[in-house]
PDB file of C-alpha atoms in Angstrom:
ATOM      1  CA  UNK Z 608      -6.992  12.637  10.608  1.00 95.00           C
ATOM      2  CA  UNK Z 609     -10.704  12.971   9.862  1.00 97.00           C
ATOM      3  CA  UNK Z 610     -13.452  14.722  11.805  1.00 97.00           C
ATOM      4  CA  UNK Z 611     -16.863  13.145  12.401  1.00 98.00           C
ATOM      5  CA  UNK Z 612     -20.149  15.072  12.535  1.00 97.00           C
ATOM      6  CA  UNK Z 613     -20.065  14.730  16.356  1.00 97.00           C
ATOM      7  CA  UNK Z 614     -16.849  16.760  16.397  1.00 98.00           C
ATOM      8  CA  UNK Z 615     -14.761  13.705  17.329  1.00 98.00           C
ATOM      9  CA  UNK Z 616     -11.445  13.265  15.557  1.00 98.00           C
ATOM     10  CA  UNK Z 617      -9.972  10.000  14.297  1.00 98.00           C
ATOM     11  CA  UNK Z 618      -6.198  10.095  13.999  1.00 97.00           C
ATOM     12  CA  UNK Z 619      -4.055   7.377  12.481  1.00 95.00           C
ATOM     13  CA  UNK Z 620      -0.813   6.465  14.215  1.00 93.00           C
ATOM     14  CA  UNK Z 621       1.491   4.608  11.846  1.00 85.00           C
ATOM     15  CA  UNK Z 622       4.002   3.620  14.532  1.00 86.00           C
ATOM     16  CA  UNK Z 623       1.375   2.110  16.830  1.00 88.00           C
ATOM     17  CA  UNK Z 624      -0.616   0.627  13.914  1.00 90.00           C
ATOM     18  CA  UNK Z 625      -3.727   2.169  15.430  1.00 94.00           C
ATOM     19  CA  UNK Z 626      -6.490   4.676  14.767  1.00 97.00           C
ATOM     20  CA  UNK Z 627      -7.199   6.748  17.899  1.00 97.00           C
ATOM     21  CA  UNK Z 628     -10.338   8.711  18.799  1.00 98.00           C
ATOM     22  CA  UNK Z 629     -10.206  12.210  20.283  1.00 98.00           C
ATOM     23  CA  UNK Z 630     -13.194  14.254  21.432  1.00 98.00           C
ATOM     24  CA  UNK Z 631     -14.157  17.677  20.055  1.00 97.00           C
ATOM     25  CA  UNK Z 632     -12.037  19.175  22.857  1.00 97.00           C
ATOM     26  CA  UNK Z 633      -9.093  17.007  21.633  1.00 95.00           C
ATOM     27  CA  UNK Z 634      -9.224  14.910  24.812  1.00 97.00           C
ATOM     28  CA  UNK Z 635      -8.088  11.332  24.148  1.00 97.00           C
ATOM     29  CA  UNK Z 636     -11.059   8.948  24.217  1.00 98.00           C
ATOM     30  CA  UNK Z 637      -9.285   5.673  23.370  1.00 97.00           C
ATOM     31  CA  UNK Z 638      -8.506   3.445  20.437  1.00 96.00           C
ATOM     32  CA  UNK Z 639     -10.886   3.383  17.478  1.00 97.00           C
ATOM     33  CA  UNK Z 640      -9.374   0.453  15.560  1.00 94.00           C
ATOM     34  CA  UNK Z 641      -6.175  -1.604  15.627  1.00 92.00           C
ATOM     35  CA  UNK Z 642      -5.525  -0.926  11.960  1.00 88.00           C
ATOM     36  CA  UNK Z 643      -2.476   0.460  10.166  1.00 89.00           C
ATOM     37  CA  UNK Z 644      -3.733   2.800   7.459  1.00 93.00           C
ATOM     38  CA  UNK Z 645      -2.213   5.434   5.220  1.00 93.00           C
ATOM     39  CA  UNK Z 646      -5.297   7.507   4.364  1.00 95.00           C
ATOM     40  CA  UNK Z 647      -8.808   7.999   5.705  1.00 97.00           C
ATOM     41  CA  UNK Z 648     -11.979   9.647   4.415  1.00 97.00           C
ATOM     42  CA  UNK Z 649     -15.373  10.235   6.017  1.00 97.00           C
ATOM     43  CA  UNK Z 650     -18.754  10.613   4.313  1.00 96.00           C
ATOM     44  CA  UNK Z 651     -21.880  12.551   5.302  1.00 94.00           C
ATOM     45  CA  UNK Z 652     -23.271   9.670   7.417  1.00 95.00           C
ATOM     46  CA  UNK Z 653     -19.966   9.182   9.284  1.00 97.00           C
ATOM     47  CA  UNK Z 654     -18.816   6.054   7.474  1.00 97.00           C
ATOM     48  CA  UNK Z 655     -15.013   6.079   7.634  1.00 98.00           C
ATOM     49  CA  UNK Z 656     -12.986   4.559   4.792  1.00 98.00           C
ATOM     50  CA  UNK Z 657      -9.420   3.606   5.692  1.00 97.00           C
ATOM     51  CA  UNK Z 658      -6.807   2.687   3.071  1.00 96.00           C
ATOM     52  CA  UNK Z 659      -4.479  -0.138   4.084  1.00 90.00           C
ATOM     53  CA  UNK Z 660      -1.740  -0.419   1.446  1.00 76.00           C
ATOM     54  CA  UNK Z 661      -0.082  -3.364   3.224  1.00 78.00           C
ATOM     55  CA  UNK Z 662      -3.197  -5.558   3.210  1.00 84.00           C
ATOM     56  CA  UNK Z 663      -4.306  -4.129  -0.175  1.00 87.00           C
ATOM     57  CA  UNK Z 664      -7.797  -3.175   0.930  1.00 95.00           C
ATOM     58  CA  UNK Z 665     -10.076  -0.389   2.064  1.00 96.00           C
ATOM     59  CA  UNK Z 666     -12.001  -0.988   5.273  1.00 96.00           C
ATOM     60  CA  UNK Z 667     -15.180   0.992   5.886  1.00 96.00           C
ATOM     61  CA  UNK Z 668     -16.134   1.534   9.541  1.00 97.00           C
ATOM     62  CA  UNK Z 669     -19.179   3.099  11.132  1.00 96.00           C
ATOM     63  CA  UNK Z 670     -18.703   5.867  13.709  1.00 97.00           C
ATOM     64  CA  UNK Z 671     -18.428   3.319  16.539  1.00 96.00           C
ATOM     65  CA  UNK Z 672     -15.565   1.423  14.860  1.00 96.00           C
ATOM     66  CA  UNK Z 673     -17.642  -1.521  13.628  1.00 95.00           C
ATOM     67  CA  UNK Z 674     -16.520  -2.795  10.200  1.00 95.00           C
ATOM     68  CA  UNK Z 675     -19.248  -2.234   7.598  1.00 94.00           C
ATOM     69  CA  UNK Z 676     -17.306  -3.356   4.515  1.00 94.00           C
ATOM     70  CA  UNK Z 677     -13.931  -4.491   3.278  1.00 94.00           C
ATOM     71  CA  UNK Z 678     -13.071  -3.673  -0.299  1.00 95.00           C
ATOM     72  CA  UNK Z 679     -10.207  -5.487  -2.010  1.00 94.00           C
ATOM     73  CA  UNK Z 680      -7.975  -3.372  -4.249  1.00 93.00           C
ATOM     74  CA  UNK Z 681      -8.001  -6.157  -6.821  1.00 93.00           C
ATOM     75  CA  UNK Z 682     -11.186  -7.523  -8.312  1.00 92.00           C
ATOM     76  CA  UNK Z 683     -13.154  -8.168 -11.482  1.00 88.00           C
ATOM     77  CA  UNK Z 684     -12.191  -5.426 -13.945  1.00 87.00           C
ATOM     78  CA  UNK Z 685      -9.656  -3.616 -11.769  1.00 91.00           C
ATOM     79  CA  UNK Z 686      -6.278  -3.965 -10.078  1.00 93.00           C
ATOM     80  CA  UNK Z 687      -5.259  -0.983  -7.968  1.00 92.00           C
ATOM     81  CA  UNK Z 688      -1.666  -1.989  -7.334  1.00 89.00           C
ATOM     82  CA  UNK Z 689      -0.421   1.405  -6.194  1.00 88.00           C
ATOM     83  CA  UNK Z 690      -3.223   3.118  -4.206  1.00 92.00           C
ATOM     84  CA  UNK Z 691      -2.493   6.625  -2.976  1.00 92.00           C
ATOM     85  CA  UNK Z 692      -5.650   8.253  -1.639  1.00 95.00           C
ATOM     86  CA  UNK Z 693      -9.391   7.789  -1.032  1.00 97.00           C
ATOM     87  CA  UNK Z 694     -12.417  10.091  -0.912  1.00 97.00           C
ATOM     88  CA  UNK Z 695     -16.212   9.975  -0.757  1.00 96.00           C
ATOM     89  CA  UNK Z 696     -18.515  12.043  -2.938  1.00 95.00           C
ATOM     90  CA  UNK Z 697     -21.735  13.575  -1.590  1.00 93.00           C
ATOM     91  CA  UNK Z 698     -23.749  10.519  -2.688  1.00 93.00           C
ATOM     92  CA  UNK Z 699     -21.550   8.062  -0.774  1.00 94.00           C
ATOM     93  CA  UNK Z 700     -19.539   6.689  -3.691  1.00 95.00           C
ATOM     94  CA  UNK Z 701     -15.989   5.766  -2.731  1.00 97.00           C
ATOM     95  CA  UNK Z 702     -13.147   6.948  -4.980  1.00 96.00           C
ATOM     96  CA  UNK Z 703      -9.770   5.210  -4.831  1.00 96.00           C
ATOM     97  CA  UNK Z 704      -6.826   6.990  -6.435  1.00 94.00           C
ATOM     98  CA  UNK Z 705      -4.150   4.801  -7.971  1.00 91.00           C
ATOM     99  CA  UNK Z 706      -1.000   6.314  -9.491  1.00 83.00           C
ATOM    100  CA  UNK Z 707      -2.522   6.157 -12.981  1.00 84.00           C
ATOM    101  CA  UNK Z 708      -6.280   5.805 -12.489  1.00 90.00           C
ATOM    102  CA  UNK Z 709      -9.269   6.569 -10.291  1.00 94.00           C
ATOM    103  CA  UNK Z 710     -11.715   3.783  -9.429  1.00 95.00           C
ATOM    104  CA  UNK Z 711     -15.247   4.658  -8.330  1.00 96.00           C
ATOM    105  CA  UNK Z 712     -17.175   2.192  -6.160  1.00 96.00           C
ATOM    106  CA  UNK Z 713     -20.845   2.331  -5.211  1.00 95.00           C
ATOM    107  CA  UNK Z 714     -22.321   1.041  -1.947  1.00 93.00           C
ATOM    108  CA  UNK Z 715     -25.697   0.706  -3.676  1.00 88.00           C
ATOM    109  CA  UNK Z 716     -27.003  -2.413  -5.443  1.00 83.00           C
ATOM    110  CA  UNK Z 717     -26.854  -2.373  -9.249  1.00 77.00           C
ATOM    111  CA  UNK Z 718     -30.622  -2.867  -9.471  1.00 70.00           C
ATOM    112  CA  UNK Z 719     -32.509  -1.841  -6.323  1.00 61.00           C
ATOM    113  CA  UNK Z 720     -35.382  -4.050  -5.277  1.00 61.00           C
ATOM    114  CA  UNK Z 721     -38.679  -2.145  -5.309  1.00 64.00           C
ATOM    115  CA  UNK Z 722     -39.760  -1.192  -1.809  1.00 62.00           C
ATOM    116  CA  UNK Z 723     -36.499  -2.340  -0.188  1.00 60.00           C
ATOM    117  CA  UNK Z 724     -34.901   0.119   2.208  1.00 58.00           C
ATOM    118  CA  UNK Z 725     -31.163   0.376   2.808  1.00 56.00           C
ATOM    119  CA  UNK Z 726     -30.418   0.289   6.527  1.00 57.00           C
ATOM    120  CA  UNK Z 727     -27.668   2.467   7.957  1.00 56.00           C
ATOM    121  CA  UNK Z 728     -26.639  -0.537  10.079  1.00 57.00           C
ATOM    122  CA  UNK Z 729     -26.541  -3.130   7.295  1.00 63.00           C
ATOM    123  CA  UNK Z 730     -23.205  -4.326   5.943  1.00 69.00           C
ATOM    124  CA  UNK Z 731     -22.184  -2.560   2.759  1.00 84.00           C
ATOM    125  CA  UNK Z 732     -21.128  -4.263  -0.444  1.00 89.00           C
ATOM    126  CA  UNK Z 733     -19.149  -1.942  -2.708  1.00 93.00           C
ATOM    127  CA  UNK Z 734     -19.096  -2.620  -6.441  1.00 93.00           C
ATOM    128  CA  UNK Z 735     -16.986  -1.034  -9.170  1.00 94.00           C
ATOM    129  CA  UNK Z 736     -18.919   1.576 -11.142  1.00 95.00           C
ATOM    130  CA  UNK Z 737     -16.132   2.943 -13.331  1.00 94.00           C
ATOM    131  CA  UNK Z 738     -12.378   3.105 -13.728  1.00 93.00           C
ATOM    132  CA  UNK Z 739     -11.130   6.472 -14.961  1.00 89.00           C
ATOM    133  CA  UNK Z 740      -7.738   6.925 -16.593  1.00 85.00           C
ATOM    134  CA  UNK Z 741      -6.395   9.110 -19.361  1.00 83.00           C
ATOM    135  CA  UNK Z 742      -4.206   7.609 -22.099  1.00 83.00           C
ATOM    136  CA  UNK Z 743      -0.539   8.334 -21.372  1.00 81.00           C
ATOM    137  CA  UNK Z 744       0.041  10.517 -24.469  1.00 82.00           C
ATOM    138  CA  UNK Z 745      -3.032  12.727 -23.904  1.00 85.00           C
ATOM    139  CA  UNK Z 746      -2.456  16.221 -22.458  1.00 79.00           C
ATOM    140  CA  UNK Z 747      -4.665  15.471 -19.427  1.00 76.00           C
ATOM    141  CA  UNK Z 748      -2.910  12.248 -18.463  1.00 83.00           C
ATOM    142  CA  UNK Z 749      -1.424  11.662 -15.042  1.00 84.00           C
ATOM    143  CA  UNK Z 750       1.403   9.267 -14.288  1.00 81.00           C
ATOM    144  CA  UNK Z 751       2.188   9.761 -10.632  1.00 88.00           C
ATOM    145  CA  UNK Z 752      -0.951  10.915  -8.866  1.00 90.00           C
ATOM    146  CA  UNK Z 753      -0.364  11.248  -5.136  1.00 90.00           C
ATOM    147  CA  UNK Z 754      -3.421  13.085  -3.750  1.00 91.00           C
ATOM    148  CA  UNK Z 755      -6.869  14.212  -4.796  1.00 93.00           C
ATOM    149  CA  UNK Z 756     -10.107  15.729  -3.601  1.00 93.00           C
ATOM    150  CA  UNK Z 757     -13.698  16.033  -4.756  1.00 94.00           C
ATOM    151  CA  UNK Z 758     -16.068  18.950  -4.594  1.00 93.00           C
ATOM    152  CA  UNK Z 759     -19.864  18.867  -4.306  1.00 90.00           C
ATOM    153  CA  UNK Z 760     -20.270  19.219  -8.085  1.00 92.00           C
ATOM    154  CA  UNK Z 761     -18.292  16.016  -8.684  1.00 88.00           C
ATOM    155  CA  UNK Z 762     -15.113  17.667  -9.960  1.00 92.00           C
ATOM    156  CA  UNK Z 763     -11.888  15.814  -9.203  1.00 94.00           C
ATOM    157  CA  UNK Z 764      -8.820  17.839  -8.194  1.00 95.00           C
ATOM    158  CA  UNK Z 765      -5.781  15.632  -8.642  1.00 93.00           C
ATOM    159  CA  UNK Z 766      -2.139  16.347  -7.822  1.00 93.00           C
ATOM    160  CA  UNK Z 767       0.325  14.756 -10.252  1.00 89.00           C
ATOM    161  CA  UNK Z 768       3.738  14.575  -8.600  1.00 89.00           C
ATOM    162  CA  UNK Z 769       5.422  13.853 -11.940  1.00 85.00           C
ATOM    163  CA  UNK Z 770       3.997  16.968 -13.617  1.00 84.00           C
ATOM    164  CA  UNK Z 771       4.061  18.975 -10.355  1.00 89.00           C
ATOM    165  CA  UNK Z 772       0.585  20.357 -10.964  1.00 90.00           C
ATOM    166  CA  UNK Z 773      -3.031  20.085  -9.896  1.00 93.00           C
ATOM    167  CA  UNK Z 774      -5.323  18.881 -12.646  1.00 89.00           C
ATOM    168  CA  UNK Z 775      -9.092  19.301 -12.639  1.00 90.00           C
ATOM    169  CA  UNK Z 776     -11.383  16.681 -14.172  1.00 89.00           C
ATOM    170  CA  UNK Z 777     -15.076  17.480 -14.657  1.00 86.00           C
TER     171      UNK Z 777
END
């Protein structure tokens, strides 16, 4: 489940293959999207990223349920074959946790056009910024990452199920 700035809650229902919307009072408001997802994240402007392991993509919705972007988990320079979790940082970058790496995607163009404004209603086009992994033999490596979170300073807190510990990357 994720909570929007309005206080509404979006709750995924794996059995029904649906994301449902509930009001701040937890009163059912109706379906949000007919999508089967395993994880969701929301950013500061209420874009909702939903990880669909079956279709191997991340769909980004606006607060009304309109699709703003679809990001494939396989592209030029990356192949996220075992995605586990997703998160946004405070600048709107989307992080996708794979068992052995973290991919960071930007919704912003590589070279902004002078004077061009980015509309909150325009479709987004995410591009890979970096792929972070630690060599297997290094002390900070992770082999079976299953969950992570970000703080406002950009630190990554990652749970490695193999090592049974939380690791912090700065």
